[in-house]
Coordinates of C-alpha atoms in Angstrom, one line a residue:
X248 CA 0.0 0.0 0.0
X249 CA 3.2 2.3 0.5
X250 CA 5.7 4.0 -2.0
X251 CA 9.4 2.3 -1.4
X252 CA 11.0 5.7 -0.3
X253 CA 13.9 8.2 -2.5
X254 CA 13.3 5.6 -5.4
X255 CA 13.2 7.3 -9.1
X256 CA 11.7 4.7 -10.8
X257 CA 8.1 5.0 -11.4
X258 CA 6.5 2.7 -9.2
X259 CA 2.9 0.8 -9.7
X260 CA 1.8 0.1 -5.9
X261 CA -0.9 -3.1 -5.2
X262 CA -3.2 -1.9 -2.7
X263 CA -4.5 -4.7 0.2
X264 CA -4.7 -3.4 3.4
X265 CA -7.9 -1.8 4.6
X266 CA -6.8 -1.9 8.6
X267 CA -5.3 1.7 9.0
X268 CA -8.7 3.2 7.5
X269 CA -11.0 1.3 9.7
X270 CA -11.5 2.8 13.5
X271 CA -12.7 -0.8 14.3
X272 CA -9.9 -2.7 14.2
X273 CA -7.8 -0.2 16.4
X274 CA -8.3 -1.5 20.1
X275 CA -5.8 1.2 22.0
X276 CA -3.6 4.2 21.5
X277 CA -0.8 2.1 19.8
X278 CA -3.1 0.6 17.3
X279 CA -4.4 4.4 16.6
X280 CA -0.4 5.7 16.1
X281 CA 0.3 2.7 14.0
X282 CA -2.8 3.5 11.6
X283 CA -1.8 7.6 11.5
X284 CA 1.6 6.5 10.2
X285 CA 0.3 4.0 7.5
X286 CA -1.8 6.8 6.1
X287 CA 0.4 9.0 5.6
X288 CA 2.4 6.4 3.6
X289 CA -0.6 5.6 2.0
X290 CA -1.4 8.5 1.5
X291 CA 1.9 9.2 -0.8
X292 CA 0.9 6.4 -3.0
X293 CA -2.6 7.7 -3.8
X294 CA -0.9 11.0 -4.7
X295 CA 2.4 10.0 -6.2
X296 CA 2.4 6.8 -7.4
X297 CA 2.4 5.9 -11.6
X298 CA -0.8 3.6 -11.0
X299 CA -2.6 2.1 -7.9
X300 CA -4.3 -1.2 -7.9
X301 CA -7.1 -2.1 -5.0
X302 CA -8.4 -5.7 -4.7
X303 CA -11.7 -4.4 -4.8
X304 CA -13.9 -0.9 -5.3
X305 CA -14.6 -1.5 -1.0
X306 CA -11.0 -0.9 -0.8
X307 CA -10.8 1.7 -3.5
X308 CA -13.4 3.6 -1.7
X309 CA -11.7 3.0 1.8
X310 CA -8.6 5.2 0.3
X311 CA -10.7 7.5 -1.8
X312 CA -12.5 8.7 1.7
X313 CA -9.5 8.4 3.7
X314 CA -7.6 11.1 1.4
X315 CA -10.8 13.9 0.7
X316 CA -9.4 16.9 -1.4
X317 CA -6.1 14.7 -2.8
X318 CA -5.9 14.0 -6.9
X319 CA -5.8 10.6 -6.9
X320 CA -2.9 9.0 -9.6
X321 CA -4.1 6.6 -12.3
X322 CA -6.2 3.4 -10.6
X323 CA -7.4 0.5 -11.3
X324 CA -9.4 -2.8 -9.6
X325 CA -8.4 -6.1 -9.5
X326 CA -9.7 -9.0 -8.1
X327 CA -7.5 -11.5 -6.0
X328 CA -7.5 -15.2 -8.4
X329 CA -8.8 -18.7 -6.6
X330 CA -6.2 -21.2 -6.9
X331 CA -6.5 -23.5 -9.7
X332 CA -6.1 -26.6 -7.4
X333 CA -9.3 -25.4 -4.9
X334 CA -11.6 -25.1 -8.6
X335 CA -10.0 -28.7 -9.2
X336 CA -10.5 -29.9 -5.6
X337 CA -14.2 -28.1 -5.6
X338 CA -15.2 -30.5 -9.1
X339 CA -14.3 -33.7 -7.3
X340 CA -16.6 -32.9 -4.2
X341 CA -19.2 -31.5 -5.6
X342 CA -22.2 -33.4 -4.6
X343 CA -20.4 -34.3 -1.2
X344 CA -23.3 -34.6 1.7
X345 CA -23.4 -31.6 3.8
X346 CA -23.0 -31.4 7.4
X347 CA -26.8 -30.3 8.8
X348 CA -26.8 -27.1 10.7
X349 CA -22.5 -26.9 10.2
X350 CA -21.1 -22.9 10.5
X351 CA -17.7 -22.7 9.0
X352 CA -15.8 -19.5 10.0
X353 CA -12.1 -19.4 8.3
X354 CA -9.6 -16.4 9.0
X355 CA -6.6 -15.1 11.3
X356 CA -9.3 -14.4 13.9
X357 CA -8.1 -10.8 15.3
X358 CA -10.8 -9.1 17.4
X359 CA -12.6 -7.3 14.3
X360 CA -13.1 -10.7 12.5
X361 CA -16.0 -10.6 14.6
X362 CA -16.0 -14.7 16.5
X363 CA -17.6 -12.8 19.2
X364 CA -20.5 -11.8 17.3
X365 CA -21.1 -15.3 15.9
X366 CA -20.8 -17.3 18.8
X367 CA -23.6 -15.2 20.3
X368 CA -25.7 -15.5 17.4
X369 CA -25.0 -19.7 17.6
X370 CA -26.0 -19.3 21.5
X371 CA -29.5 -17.5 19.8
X372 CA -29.7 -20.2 17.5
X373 CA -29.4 -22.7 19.8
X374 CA -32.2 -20.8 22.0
X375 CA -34.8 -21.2 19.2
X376 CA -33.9 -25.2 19.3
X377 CA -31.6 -25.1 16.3
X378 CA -28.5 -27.0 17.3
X379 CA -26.0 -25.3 14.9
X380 CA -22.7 -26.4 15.3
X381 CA -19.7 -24.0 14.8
X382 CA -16.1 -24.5 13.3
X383 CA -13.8 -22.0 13.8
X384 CA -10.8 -22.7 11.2
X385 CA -7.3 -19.9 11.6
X386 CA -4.5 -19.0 13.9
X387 CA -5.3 -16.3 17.1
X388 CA -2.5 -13.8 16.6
X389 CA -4.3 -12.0 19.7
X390 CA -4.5 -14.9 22.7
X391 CA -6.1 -12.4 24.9
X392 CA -9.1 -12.3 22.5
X393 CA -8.6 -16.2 22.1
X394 CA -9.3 -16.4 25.8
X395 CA -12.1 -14.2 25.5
X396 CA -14.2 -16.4 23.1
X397 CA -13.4 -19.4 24.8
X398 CA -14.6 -18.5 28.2
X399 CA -17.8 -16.8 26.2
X400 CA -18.4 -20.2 24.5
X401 CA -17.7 -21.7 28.3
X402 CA -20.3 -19.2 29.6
X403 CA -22.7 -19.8 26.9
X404 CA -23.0 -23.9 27.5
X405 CA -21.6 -24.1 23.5
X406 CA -18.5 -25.9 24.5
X407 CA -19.7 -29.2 22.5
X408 CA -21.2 -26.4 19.6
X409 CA -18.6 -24.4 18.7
X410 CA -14.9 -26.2 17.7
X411 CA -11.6 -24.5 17.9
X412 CA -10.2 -26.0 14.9
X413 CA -6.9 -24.2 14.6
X414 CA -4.4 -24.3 11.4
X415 CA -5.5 -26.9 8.9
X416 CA -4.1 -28.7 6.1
X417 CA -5.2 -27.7 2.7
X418 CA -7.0 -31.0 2.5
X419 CA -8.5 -30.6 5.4
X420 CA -9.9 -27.1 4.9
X421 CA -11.2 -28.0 1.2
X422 CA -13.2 -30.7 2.9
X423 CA -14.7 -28.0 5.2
X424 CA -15.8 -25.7 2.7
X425 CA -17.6 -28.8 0.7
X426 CA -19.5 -30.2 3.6
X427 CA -20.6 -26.9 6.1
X428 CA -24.0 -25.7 5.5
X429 CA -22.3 -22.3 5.3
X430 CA -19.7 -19.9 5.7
X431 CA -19.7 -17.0 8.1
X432 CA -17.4 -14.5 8.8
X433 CA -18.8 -11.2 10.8
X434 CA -15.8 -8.8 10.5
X435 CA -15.6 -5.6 10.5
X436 CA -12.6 -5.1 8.1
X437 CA -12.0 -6.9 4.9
X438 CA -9.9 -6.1 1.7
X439 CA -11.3 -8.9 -0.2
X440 CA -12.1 -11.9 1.6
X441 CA -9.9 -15.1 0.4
X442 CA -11.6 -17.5 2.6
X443 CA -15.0 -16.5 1.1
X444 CA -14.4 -16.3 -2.3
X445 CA -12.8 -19.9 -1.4
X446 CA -16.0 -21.1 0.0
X447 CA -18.2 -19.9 -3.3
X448 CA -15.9 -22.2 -5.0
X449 CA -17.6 -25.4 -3.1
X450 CA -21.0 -23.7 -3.7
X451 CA -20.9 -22.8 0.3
X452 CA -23.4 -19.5 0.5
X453 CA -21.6 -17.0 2.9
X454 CA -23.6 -15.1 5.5
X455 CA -21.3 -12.0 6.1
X456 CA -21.4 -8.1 7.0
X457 CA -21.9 -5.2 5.0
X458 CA -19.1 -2.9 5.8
X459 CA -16.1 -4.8 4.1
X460 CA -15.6 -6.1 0.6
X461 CA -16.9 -9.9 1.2
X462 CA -20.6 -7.8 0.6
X463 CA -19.1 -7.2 -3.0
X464 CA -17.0 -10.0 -3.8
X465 CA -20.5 -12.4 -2.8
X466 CA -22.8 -10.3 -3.8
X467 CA -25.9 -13.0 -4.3
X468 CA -24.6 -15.4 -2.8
X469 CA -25.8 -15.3 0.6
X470 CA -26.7 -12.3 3.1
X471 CA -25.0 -9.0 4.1
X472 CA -25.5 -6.9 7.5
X473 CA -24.7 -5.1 10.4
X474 CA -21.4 -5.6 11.8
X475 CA -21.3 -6.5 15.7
X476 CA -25.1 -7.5 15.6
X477 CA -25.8 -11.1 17.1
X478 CA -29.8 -11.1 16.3
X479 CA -29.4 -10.1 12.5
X480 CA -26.7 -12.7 12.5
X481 CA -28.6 -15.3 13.9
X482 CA -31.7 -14.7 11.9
X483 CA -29.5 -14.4 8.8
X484 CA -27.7 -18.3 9.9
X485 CA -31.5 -19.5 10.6
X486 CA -32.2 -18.9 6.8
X487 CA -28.7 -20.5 5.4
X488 CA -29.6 -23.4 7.8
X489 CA -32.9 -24.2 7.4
X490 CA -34.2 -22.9 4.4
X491 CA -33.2 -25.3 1.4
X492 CA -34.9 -23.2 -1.8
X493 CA -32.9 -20.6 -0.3
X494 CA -29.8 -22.5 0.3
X495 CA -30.2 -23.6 -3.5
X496 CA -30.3 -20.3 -4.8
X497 CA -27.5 -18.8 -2.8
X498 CA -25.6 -22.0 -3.6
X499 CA -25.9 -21.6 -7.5
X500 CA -25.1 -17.9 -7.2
X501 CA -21.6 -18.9 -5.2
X502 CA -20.6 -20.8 -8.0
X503 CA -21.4 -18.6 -10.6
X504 CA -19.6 -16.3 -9.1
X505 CA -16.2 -18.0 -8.2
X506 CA -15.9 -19.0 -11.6
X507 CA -15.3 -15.6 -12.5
X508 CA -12.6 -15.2 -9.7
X509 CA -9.3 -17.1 -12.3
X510 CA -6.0 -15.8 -12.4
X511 CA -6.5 -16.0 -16.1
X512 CA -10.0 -13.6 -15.4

């Protein structure tokens, strides 16, 4: 996102960091410092740079607001490309059985990815006798918030609901994406959304927010809302779950729109 400093040469910078643009994902005064610094560099690139490229128009927009009154340079979008083995992998298990009532949630699960959110909204689920079960796939690269969802799961009676799944092997996390019900991720901050995209590819519909760039990259393919809001999530999940014409539809749609997510594209 930054300009390599006192070079001459013109320089085309690839934009994928959202972070420093979003007040969400800054927990203390350190985080704040570290996000007024960033912008300033990337603030240099919108300006000065012989072409910027963003991962998607969320992110595009993120820098346009973030630098009001400064000529941008010469832009452009593009997408980030599925991996030609997951579209491989996604053909031989098409069909596979899905697991009823499974949540898959895949990320590095920092505080804004939003576990907090979704674990409350499996607790609601759970309340209106729909036993959804929850896999949370990723490293913790904060394991103070780690310890914070697993004494809210502990507190909520979901310890045999929700599964701390860690780092997986590729194998294992393609087998995830073509047997879960569907894929949610309630974060506050997104660039793109790998994980999602990655889930279309199985035919997984995504329940996700509306503030971050999954809304875009899956648009139609599952449901968008409020960020940090447990009942909209949980009604959202109850759909996905439950509802099979709907399920169908957002299915199809994933599909359709992973296939238009190549390197080649």
């Amino acid at each position: 996102g930054a300009l390599a400093p006192r070079c001459p040469i013109p320089q085309v910078v690839l934009c994928q960091n959202p972070w420093c643009y979003v007040p969400l994902a800054h927990r203390d005064a350190e985080d704040r410092f570290k996000a007024k610094l960033q912008r300033i560099g990337y603030a240099r690139a919108f300006r000065d740079s012989a072409l910027i490229v963003y991962i998607s128009h969320h992110l595009q927009d993120l820098y346009r607001r973030g630098n009001p009154g400064v000529k941008e340079t010469a832009s452009a979008v593009a997408y980030v490309g599925i991996d030609d083995d997951t579209y491989e992998v996604a053909k031989q298990l098409q069909g596979q059985p899905r697991e009823p009532l499974t949540i898959l949630s895949v990320s590095a699960m920092a505080h804004w990815k939003g576990a907090h959110t979704l674990v409350d909204a499996v607790k609601r689920l759970h309340d209106r006798q729909i036993p959804a079960v929850l896999k949370l796939v990723g490293p913790w690269p904060d394991s103070d918030y780690e310890q914070q969802i697993r004494r809210q799961v502990t507190e909520l009676g979901l310890e045999s609901s929700v599964e701390f799944l860690g780092r997986v092997s590729d194998e294992e996390l393609h087998h995830l994406y073509a047997t879960s019900r569907v894929f949610c991720l309630m974060s506050g901050c997104e660039s793109y959304g790998i994980p999602a995209a990655e889930a279309m590819t199985f035919g997984t519909p995504v329940v996700s927010t509306d503030c971050c760039a999954i809304a875009e990259i899956c648009a139609g393919a599952g449901q968008f809302g409020p960020v940090n809001d447990a009942a909209w999530t949980a009604d959202a999940l109850q759909v996905a779950l439950t509802d099979d014409r709907k399920w169908q539809s957002w299915s199809t749609k994933a599909r359709e729109n992973a296939s238009h997510l190549t390197w080649e594209a």
